[in-house]
PDB file of C-alpha atoms and ligand atoms in Angstrom:
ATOM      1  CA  UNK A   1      -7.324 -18.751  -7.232  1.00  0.00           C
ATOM      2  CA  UNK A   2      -7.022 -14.951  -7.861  1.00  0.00           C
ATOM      3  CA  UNK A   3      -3.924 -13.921  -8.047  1.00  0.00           C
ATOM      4  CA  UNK A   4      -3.863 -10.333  -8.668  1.00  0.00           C
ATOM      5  CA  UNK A   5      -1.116  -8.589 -11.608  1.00  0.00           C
ATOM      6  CA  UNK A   6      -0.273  -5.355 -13.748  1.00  0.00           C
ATOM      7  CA  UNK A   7      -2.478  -4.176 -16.556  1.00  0.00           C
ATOM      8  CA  UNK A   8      -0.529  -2.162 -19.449  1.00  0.00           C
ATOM      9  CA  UNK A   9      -3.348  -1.067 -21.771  1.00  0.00           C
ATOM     10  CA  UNK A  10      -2.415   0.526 -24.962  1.00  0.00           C
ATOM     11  CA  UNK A  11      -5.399   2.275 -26.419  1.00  0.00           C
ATOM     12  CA  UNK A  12      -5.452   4.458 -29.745  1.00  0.00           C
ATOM     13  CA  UNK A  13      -7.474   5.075 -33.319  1.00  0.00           C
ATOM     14  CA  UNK A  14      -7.480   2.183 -35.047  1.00  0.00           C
ATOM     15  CA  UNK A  15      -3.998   3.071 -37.366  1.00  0.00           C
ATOM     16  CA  UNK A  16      -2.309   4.722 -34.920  1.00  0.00           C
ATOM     17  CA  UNK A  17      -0.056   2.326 -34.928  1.00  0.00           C
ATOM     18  CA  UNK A  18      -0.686   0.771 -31.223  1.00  0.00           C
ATOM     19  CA  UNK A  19      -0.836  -3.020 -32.730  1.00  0.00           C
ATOM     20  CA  UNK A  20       2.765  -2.374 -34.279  1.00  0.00           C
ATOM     21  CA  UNK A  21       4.258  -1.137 -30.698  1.00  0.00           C
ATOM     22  CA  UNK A  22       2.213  -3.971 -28.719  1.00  0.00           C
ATOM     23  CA  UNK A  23       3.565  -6.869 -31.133  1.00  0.00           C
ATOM     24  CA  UNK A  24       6.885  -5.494 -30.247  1.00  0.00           C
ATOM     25  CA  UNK A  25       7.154  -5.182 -26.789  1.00  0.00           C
ATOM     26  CA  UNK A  26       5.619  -8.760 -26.537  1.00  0.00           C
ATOM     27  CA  UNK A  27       8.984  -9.726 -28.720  1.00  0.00           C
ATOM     28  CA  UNK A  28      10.722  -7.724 -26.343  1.00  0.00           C
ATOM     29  CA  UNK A  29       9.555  -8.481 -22.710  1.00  0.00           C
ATOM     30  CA  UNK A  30       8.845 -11.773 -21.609  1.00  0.00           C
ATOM     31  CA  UNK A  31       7.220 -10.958 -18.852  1.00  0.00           C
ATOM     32  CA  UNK A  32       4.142  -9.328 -20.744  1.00  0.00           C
ATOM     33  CA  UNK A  33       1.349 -11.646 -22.341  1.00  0.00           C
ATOM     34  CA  UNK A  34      -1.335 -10.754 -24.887  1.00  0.00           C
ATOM     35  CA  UNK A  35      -4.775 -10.345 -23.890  1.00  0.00           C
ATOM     36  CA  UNK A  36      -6.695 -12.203 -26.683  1.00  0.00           C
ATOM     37  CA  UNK A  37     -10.242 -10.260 -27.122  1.00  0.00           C
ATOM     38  CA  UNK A  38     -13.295 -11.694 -28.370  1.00  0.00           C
ATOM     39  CA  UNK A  39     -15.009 -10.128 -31.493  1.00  0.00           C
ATOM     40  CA  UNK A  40     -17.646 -11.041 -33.993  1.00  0.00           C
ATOM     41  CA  UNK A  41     -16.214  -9.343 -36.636  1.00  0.00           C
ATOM     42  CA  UNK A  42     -14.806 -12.367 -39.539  1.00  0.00           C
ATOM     43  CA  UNK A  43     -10.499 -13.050 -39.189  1.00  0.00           C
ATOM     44  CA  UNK A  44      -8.701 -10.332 -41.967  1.00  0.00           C
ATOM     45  CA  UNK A  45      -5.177 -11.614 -43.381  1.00  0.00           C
ATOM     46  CA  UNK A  46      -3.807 -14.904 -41.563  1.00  0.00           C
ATOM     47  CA  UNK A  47      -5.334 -13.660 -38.334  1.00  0.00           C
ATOM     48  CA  UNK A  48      -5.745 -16.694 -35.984  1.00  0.00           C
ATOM     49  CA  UNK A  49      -8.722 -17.742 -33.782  1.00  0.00           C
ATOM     50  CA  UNK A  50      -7.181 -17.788 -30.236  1.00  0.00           C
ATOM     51  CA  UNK A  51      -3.711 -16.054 -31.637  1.00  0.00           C
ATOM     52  CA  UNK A  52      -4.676 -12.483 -32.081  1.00  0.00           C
ATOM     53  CA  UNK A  53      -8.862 -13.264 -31.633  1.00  0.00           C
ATOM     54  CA  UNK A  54     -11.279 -15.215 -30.268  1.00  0.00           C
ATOM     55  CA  UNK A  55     -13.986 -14.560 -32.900  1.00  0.00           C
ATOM     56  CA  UNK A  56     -16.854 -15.755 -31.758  1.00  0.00           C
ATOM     57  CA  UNK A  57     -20.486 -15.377 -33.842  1.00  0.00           C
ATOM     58  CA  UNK A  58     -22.959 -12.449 -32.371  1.00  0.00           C
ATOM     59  CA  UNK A  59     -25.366 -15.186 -30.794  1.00  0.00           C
ATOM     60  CA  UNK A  60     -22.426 -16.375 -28.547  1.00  0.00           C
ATOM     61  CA  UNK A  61     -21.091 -12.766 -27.486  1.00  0.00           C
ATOM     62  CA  UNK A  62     -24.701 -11.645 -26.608  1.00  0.00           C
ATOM     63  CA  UNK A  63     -24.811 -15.180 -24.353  1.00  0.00           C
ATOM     64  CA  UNK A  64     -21.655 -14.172 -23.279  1.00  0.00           C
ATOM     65  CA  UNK A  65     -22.641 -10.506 -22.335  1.00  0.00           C
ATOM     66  CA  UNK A  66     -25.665 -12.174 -20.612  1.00  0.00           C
ATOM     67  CA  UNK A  67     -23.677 -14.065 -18.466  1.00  0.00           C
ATOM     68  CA  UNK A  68     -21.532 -11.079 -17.545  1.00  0.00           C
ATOM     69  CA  UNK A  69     -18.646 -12.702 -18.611  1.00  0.00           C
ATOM     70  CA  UNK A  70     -16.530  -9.572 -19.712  1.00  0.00           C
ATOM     71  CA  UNK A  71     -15.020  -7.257 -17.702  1.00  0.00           C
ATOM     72  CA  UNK A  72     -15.813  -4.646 -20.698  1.00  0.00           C
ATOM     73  CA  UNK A  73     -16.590  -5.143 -24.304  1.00  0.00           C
ATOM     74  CA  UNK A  74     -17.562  -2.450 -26.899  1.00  0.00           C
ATOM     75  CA  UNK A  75     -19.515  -1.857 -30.254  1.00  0.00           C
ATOM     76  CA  UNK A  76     -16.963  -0.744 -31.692  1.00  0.00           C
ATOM     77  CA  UNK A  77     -18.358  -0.434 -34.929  1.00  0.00           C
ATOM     78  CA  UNK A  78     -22.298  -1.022 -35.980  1.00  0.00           C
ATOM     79  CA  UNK A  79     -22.898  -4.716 -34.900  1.00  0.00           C
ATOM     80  CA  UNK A  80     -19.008  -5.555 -34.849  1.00  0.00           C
ATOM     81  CA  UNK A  81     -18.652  -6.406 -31.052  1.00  0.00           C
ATOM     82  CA  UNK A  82     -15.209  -6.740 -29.089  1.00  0.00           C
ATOM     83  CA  UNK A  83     -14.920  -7.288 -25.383  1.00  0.00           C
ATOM     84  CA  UNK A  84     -12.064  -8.799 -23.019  1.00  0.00           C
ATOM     85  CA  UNK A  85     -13.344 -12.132 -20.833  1.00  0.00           C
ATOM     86  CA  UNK A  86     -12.665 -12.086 -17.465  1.00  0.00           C
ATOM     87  CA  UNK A  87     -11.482 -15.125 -17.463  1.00  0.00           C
ATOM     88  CA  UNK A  88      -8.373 -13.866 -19.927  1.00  0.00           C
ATOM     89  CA  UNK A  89      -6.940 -11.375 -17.891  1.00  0.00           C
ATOM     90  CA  UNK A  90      -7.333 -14.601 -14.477  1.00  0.00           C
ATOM     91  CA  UNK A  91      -5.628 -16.856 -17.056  1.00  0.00           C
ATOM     92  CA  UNK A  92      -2.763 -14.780 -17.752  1.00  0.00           C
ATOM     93  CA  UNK A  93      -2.445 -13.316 -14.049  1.00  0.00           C
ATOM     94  CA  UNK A  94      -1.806 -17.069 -12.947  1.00  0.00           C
ATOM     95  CA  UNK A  95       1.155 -17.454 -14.538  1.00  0.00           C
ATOM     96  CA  UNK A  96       2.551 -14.665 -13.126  1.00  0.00           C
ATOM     97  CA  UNK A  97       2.676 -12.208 -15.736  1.00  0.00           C
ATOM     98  CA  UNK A  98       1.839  -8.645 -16.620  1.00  0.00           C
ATOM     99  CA  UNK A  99      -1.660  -8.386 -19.510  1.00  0.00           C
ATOM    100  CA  UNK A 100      -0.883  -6.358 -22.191  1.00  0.00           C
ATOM    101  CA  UNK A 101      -3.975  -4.955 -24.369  1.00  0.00           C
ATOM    102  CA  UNK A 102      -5.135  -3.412 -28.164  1.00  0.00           C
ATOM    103  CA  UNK A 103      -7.788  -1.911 -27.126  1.00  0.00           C
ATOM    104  CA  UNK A 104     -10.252   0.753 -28.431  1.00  0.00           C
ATOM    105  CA  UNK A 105     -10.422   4.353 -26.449  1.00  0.00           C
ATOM    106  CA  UNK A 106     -13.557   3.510 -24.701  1.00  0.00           C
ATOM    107  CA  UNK A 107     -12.186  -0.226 -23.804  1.00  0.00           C
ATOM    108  CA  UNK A 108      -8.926   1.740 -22.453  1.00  0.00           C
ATOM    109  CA  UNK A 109     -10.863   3.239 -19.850  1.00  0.00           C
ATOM    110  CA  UNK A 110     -12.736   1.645 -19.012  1.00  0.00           C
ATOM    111  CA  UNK A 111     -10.106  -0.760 -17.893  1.00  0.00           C
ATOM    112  CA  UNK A 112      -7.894   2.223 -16.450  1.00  0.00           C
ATOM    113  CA  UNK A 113     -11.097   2.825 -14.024  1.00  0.00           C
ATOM    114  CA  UNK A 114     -11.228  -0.495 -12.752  1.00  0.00           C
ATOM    115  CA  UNK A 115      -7.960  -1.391 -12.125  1.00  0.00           C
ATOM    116  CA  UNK A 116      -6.865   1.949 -11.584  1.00  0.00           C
ATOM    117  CA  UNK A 117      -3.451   1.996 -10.028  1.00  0.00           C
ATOM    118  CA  UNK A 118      -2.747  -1.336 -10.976  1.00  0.00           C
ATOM    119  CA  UNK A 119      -2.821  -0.418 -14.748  1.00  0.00           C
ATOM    120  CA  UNK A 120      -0.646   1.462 -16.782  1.00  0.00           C
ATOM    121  CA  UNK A 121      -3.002   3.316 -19.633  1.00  0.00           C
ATOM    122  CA  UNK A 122      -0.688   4.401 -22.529  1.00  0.00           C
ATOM    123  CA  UNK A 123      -2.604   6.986 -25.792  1.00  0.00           C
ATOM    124  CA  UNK A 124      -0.901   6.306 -28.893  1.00  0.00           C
ATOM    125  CA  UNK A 125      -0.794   9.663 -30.686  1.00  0.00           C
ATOM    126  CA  UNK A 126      -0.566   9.995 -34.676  1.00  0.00           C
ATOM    127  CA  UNK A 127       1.033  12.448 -35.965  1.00  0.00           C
ATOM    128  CA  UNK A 128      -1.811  14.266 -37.475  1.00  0.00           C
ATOM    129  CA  UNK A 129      -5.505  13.278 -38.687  1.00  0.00           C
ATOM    130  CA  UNK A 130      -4.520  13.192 -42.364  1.00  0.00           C
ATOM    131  CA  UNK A 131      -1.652  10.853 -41.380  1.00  0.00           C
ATOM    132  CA  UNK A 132      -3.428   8.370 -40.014  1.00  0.00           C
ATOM    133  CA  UNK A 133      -6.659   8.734 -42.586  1.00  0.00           C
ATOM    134  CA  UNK A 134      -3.591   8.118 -45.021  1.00  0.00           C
ATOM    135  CA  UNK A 135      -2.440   4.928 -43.143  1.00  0.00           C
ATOM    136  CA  UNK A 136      -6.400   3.033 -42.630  1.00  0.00           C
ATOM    137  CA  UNK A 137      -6.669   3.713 -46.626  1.00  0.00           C
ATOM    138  CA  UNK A 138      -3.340   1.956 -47.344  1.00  0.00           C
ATOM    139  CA  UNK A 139      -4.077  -1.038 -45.087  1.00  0.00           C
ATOM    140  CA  UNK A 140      -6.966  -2.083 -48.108  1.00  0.00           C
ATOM    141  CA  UNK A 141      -8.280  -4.866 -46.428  1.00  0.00           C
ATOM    142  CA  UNK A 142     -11.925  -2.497 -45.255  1.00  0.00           C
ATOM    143  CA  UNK A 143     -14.746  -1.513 -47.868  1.00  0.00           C
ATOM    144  CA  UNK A 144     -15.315   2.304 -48.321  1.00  0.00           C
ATOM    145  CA  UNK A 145     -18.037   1.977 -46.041  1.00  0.00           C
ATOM    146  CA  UNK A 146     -16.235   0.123 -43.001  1.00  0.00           C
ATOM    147  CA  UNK A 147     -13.106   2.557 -43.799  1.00  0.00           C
ATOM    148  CA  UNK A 148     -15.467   5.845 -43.356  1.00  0.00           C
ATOM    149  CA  UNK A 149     -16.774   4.420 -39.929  1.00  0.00           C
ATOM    150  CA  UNK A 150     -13.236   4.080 -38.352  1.00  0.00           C
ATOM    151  CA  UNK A 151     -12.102   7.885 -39.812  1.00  0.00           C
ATOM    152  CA  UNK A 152     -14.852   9.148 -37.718  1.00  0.00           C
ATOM    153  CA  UNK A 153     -14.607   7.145 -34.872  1.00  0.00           C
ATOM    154  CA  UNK A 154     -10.668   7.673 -34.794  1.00  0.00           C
ATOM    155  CA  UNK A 155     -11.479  11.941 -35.007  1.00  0.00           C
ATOM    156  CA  UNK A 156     -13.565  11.572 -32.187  1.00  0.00           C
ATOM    157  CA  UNK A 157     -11.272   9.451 -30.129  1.00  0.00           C
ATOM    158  CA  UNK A 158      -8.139  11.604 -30.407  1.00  0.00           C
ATOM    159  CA  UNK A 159      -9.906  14.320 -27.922  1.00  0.00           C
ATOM    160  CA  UNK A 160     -10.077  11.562 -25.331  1.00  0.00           C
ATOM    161  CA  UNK A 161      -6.098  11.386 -24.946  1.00  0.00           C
ATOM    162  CA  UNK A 162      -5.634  13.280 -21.933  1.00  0.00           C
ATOM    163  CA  UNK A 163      -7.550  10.856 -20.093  1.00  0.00           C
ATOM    164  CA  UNK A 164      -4.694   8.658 -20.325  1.00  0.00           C
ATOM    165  CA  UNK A 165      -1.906   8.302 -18.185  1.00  0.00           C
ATOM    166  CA  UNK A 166       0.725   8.959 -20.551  1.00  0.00           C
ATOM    167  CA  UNK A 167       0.210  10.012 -24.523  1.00  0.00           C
ATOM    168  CA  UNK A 168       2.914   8.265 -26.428  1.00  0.00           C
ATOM    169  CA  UNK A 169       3.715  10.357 -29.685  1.00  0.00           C
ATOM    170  CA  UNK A 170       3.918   7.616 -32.789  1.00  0.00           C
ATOM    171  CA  UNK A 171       5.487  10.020 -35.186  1.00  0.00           C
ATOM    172  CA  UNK A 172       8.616   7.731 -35.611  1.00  0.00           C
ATOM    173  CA  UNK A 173       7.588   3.860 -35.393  1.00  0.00           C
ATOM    174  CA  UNK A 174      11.229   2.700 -34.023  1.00  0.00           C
ATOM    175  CA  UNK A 175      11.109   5.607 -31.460  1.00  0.00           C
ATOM    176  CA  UNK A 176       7.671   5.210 -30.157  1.00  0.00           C
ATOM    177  CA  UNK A 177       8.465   1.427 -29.913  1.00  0.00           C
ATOM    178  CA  UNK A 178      11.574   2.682 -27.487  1.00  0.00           C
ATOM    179  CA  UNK A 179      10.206   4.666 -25.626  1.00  0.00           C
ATOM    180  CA  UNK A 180       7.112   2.681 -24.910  1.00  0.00           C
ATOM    181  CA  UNK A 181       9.568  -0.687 -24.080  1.00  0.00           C
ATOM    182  CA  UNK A 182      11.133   1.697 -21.457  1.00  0.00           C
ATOM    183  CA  UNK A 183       7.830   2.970 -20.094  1.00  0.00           C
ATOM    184  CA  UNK A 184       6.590  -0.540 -19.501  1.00  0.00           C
ATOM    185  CA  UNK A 185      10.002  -2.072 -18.389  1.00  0.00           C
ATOM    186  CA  UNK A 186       9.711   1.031 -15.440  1.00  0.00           C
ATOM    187  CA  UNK A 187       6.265   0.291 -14.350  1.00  0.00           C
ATOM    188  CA  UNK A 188       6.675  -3.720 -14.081  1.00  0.00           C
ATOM    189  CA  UNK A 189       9.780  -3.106 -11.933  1.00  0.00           C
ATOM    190  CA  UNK A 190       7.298  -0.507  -9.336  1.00  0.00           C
ATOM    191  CA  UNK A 191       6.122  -2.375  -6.178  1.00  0.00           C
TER     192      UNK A 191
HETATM  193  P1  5GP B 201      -9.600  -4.274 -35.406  1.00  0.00           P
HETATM  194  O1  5GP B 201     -10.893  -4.655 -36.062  1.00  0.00           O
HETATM  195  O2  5GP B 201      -8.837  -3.247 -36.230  1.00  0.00           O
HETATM  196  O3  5GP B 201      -8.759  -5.453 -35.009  1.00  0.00           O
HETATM  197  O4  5GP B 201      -9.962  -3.557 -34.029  1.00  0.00           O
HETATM  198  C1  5GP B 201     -10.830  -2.473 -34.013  1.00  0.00           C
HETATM  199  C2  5GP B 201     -10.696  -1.749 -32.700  1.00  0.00           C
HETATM  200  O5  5GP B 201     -11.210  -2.561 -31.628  1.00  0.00           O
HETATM  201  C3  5GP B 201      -9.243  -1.461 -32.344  1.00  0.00           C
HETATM  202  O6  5GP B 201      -9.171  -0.148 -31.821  1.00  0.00           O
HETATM  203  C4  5GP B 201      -8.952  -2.505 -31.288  1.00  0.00           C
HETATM  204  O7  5GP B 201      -7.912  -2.095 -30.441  1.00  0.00           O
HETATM  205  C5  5GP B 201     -10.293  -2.551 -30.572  1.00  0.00           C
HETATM  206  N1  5GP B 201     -10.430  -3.721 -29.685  1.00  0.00           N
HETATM  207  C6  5GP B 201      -9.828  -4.920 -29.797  1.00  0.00           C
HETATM  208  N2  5GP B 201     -10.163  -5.707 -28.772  1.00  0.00           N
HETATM  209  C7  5GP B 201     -10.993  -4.987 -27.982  1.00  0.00           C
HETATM  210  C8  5GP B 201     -11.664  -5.265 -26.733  1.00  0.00           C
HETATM  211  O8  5GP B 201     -11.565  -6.329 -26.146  1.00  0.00           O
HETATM  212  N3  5GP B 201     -12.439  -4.275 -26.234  1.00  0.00           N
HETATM  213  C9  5GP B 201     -12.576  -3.071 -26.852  1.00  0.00           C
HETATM  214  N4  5GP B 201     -13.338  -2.165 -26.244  1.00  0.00           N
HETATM  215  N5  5GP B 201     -11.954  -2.783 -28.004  1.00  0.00           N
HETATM  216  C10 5GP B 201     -11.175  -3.724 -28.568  1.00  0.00           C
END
């Protein structure tokens, strides 16, 4: 069965702040459920398998890929794969609710071209460059190497926000975390 939903994507530099504003609208809106990606990069903090990853080893995402079992996935860094199943976004449609993604600018879409009208694609904005340099660094939980991949991917993703439906300015966490419960709130209640 194919029961067709709502896509909200939420797409942004990684420290933008889009994880923060995702965990809370998912505290907020019970009719929104996670879309659980597959990487191959190694769990950081508590992450969970199956919580806030699949992670899955390279061999088994390259099957996977093979098998055209994702409806997009990305490199998003040098040999660090992340991609969303198809079978995800069917498992969360059947229960009637609206998929929610974290996803990388590329991901975002990608995802916004294929389900078009039926997605909502929000651009987290950071405040500045520097800001959000400032907020990767004070995570500490990359190397110096890992760290200098995501500054330049996150400078060359901020051009692609206009792409987007709607760029949602994180200079305030609490506000943008309003203002983007209100956004989604509207667009599950449209026909
Ligand atoms: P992190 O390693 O910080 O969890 O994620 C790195 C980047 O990959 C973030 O921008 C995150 O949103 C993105 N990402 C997570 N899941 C997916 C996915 O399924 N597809 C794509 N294209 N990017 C993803």
């Amino acid at each position: 069965m194919n029961t067709n939903g709502k896509l909200i994507i939420f797409s942004a530099p990684s420290g933008a702040g889009k994880t923060t504003i995702v965990q809370h609208l998912l505290t907020k809106i019970p009719e929104l459920e996670f879309s659980i990606s597959a990487t191959t990069r190694k769990p950081r903090g508590d992450e969970q398998n199956g919580k806030d990853y699949y992670f899955i080893s390279k061999q088994e995402f390259l099957h996977r890929i093979a098998r055209k079992q994702f409806v997009e996935f990305e490199e998003v860094y040098t040999g660090t794969f992340y991609g969303t199943l198809r079978t995800e976004i069917e498992r969360i449609w059947q229960k009637g609710k609206t998929v929610i993604f974290d996803i990388d600018v590329e991901g975002g879409l990608h995802l916004k071209r294929k389900y078009d009208g039926d997605a909502l694609a929000i651009f987290v904005q950071p405040p500045s460059l520097e800001v959000l340099i400032e907020r990767l660094t004070g995570r500490g939980t990359d190397s110096a190497e890992k760290l200098k991949e995501r500054f330049i991917k996150a400078e060359k993703e901020l051009n692609y926000a206009p792409q987007f439906d709607i760029i949602l300015k994180n200079h305030d966490l609490q506000t943008a975390c309003d203002e983007a419960e209100a956004l989604v709130r509207n667009f599950i209640a449209q026909d």
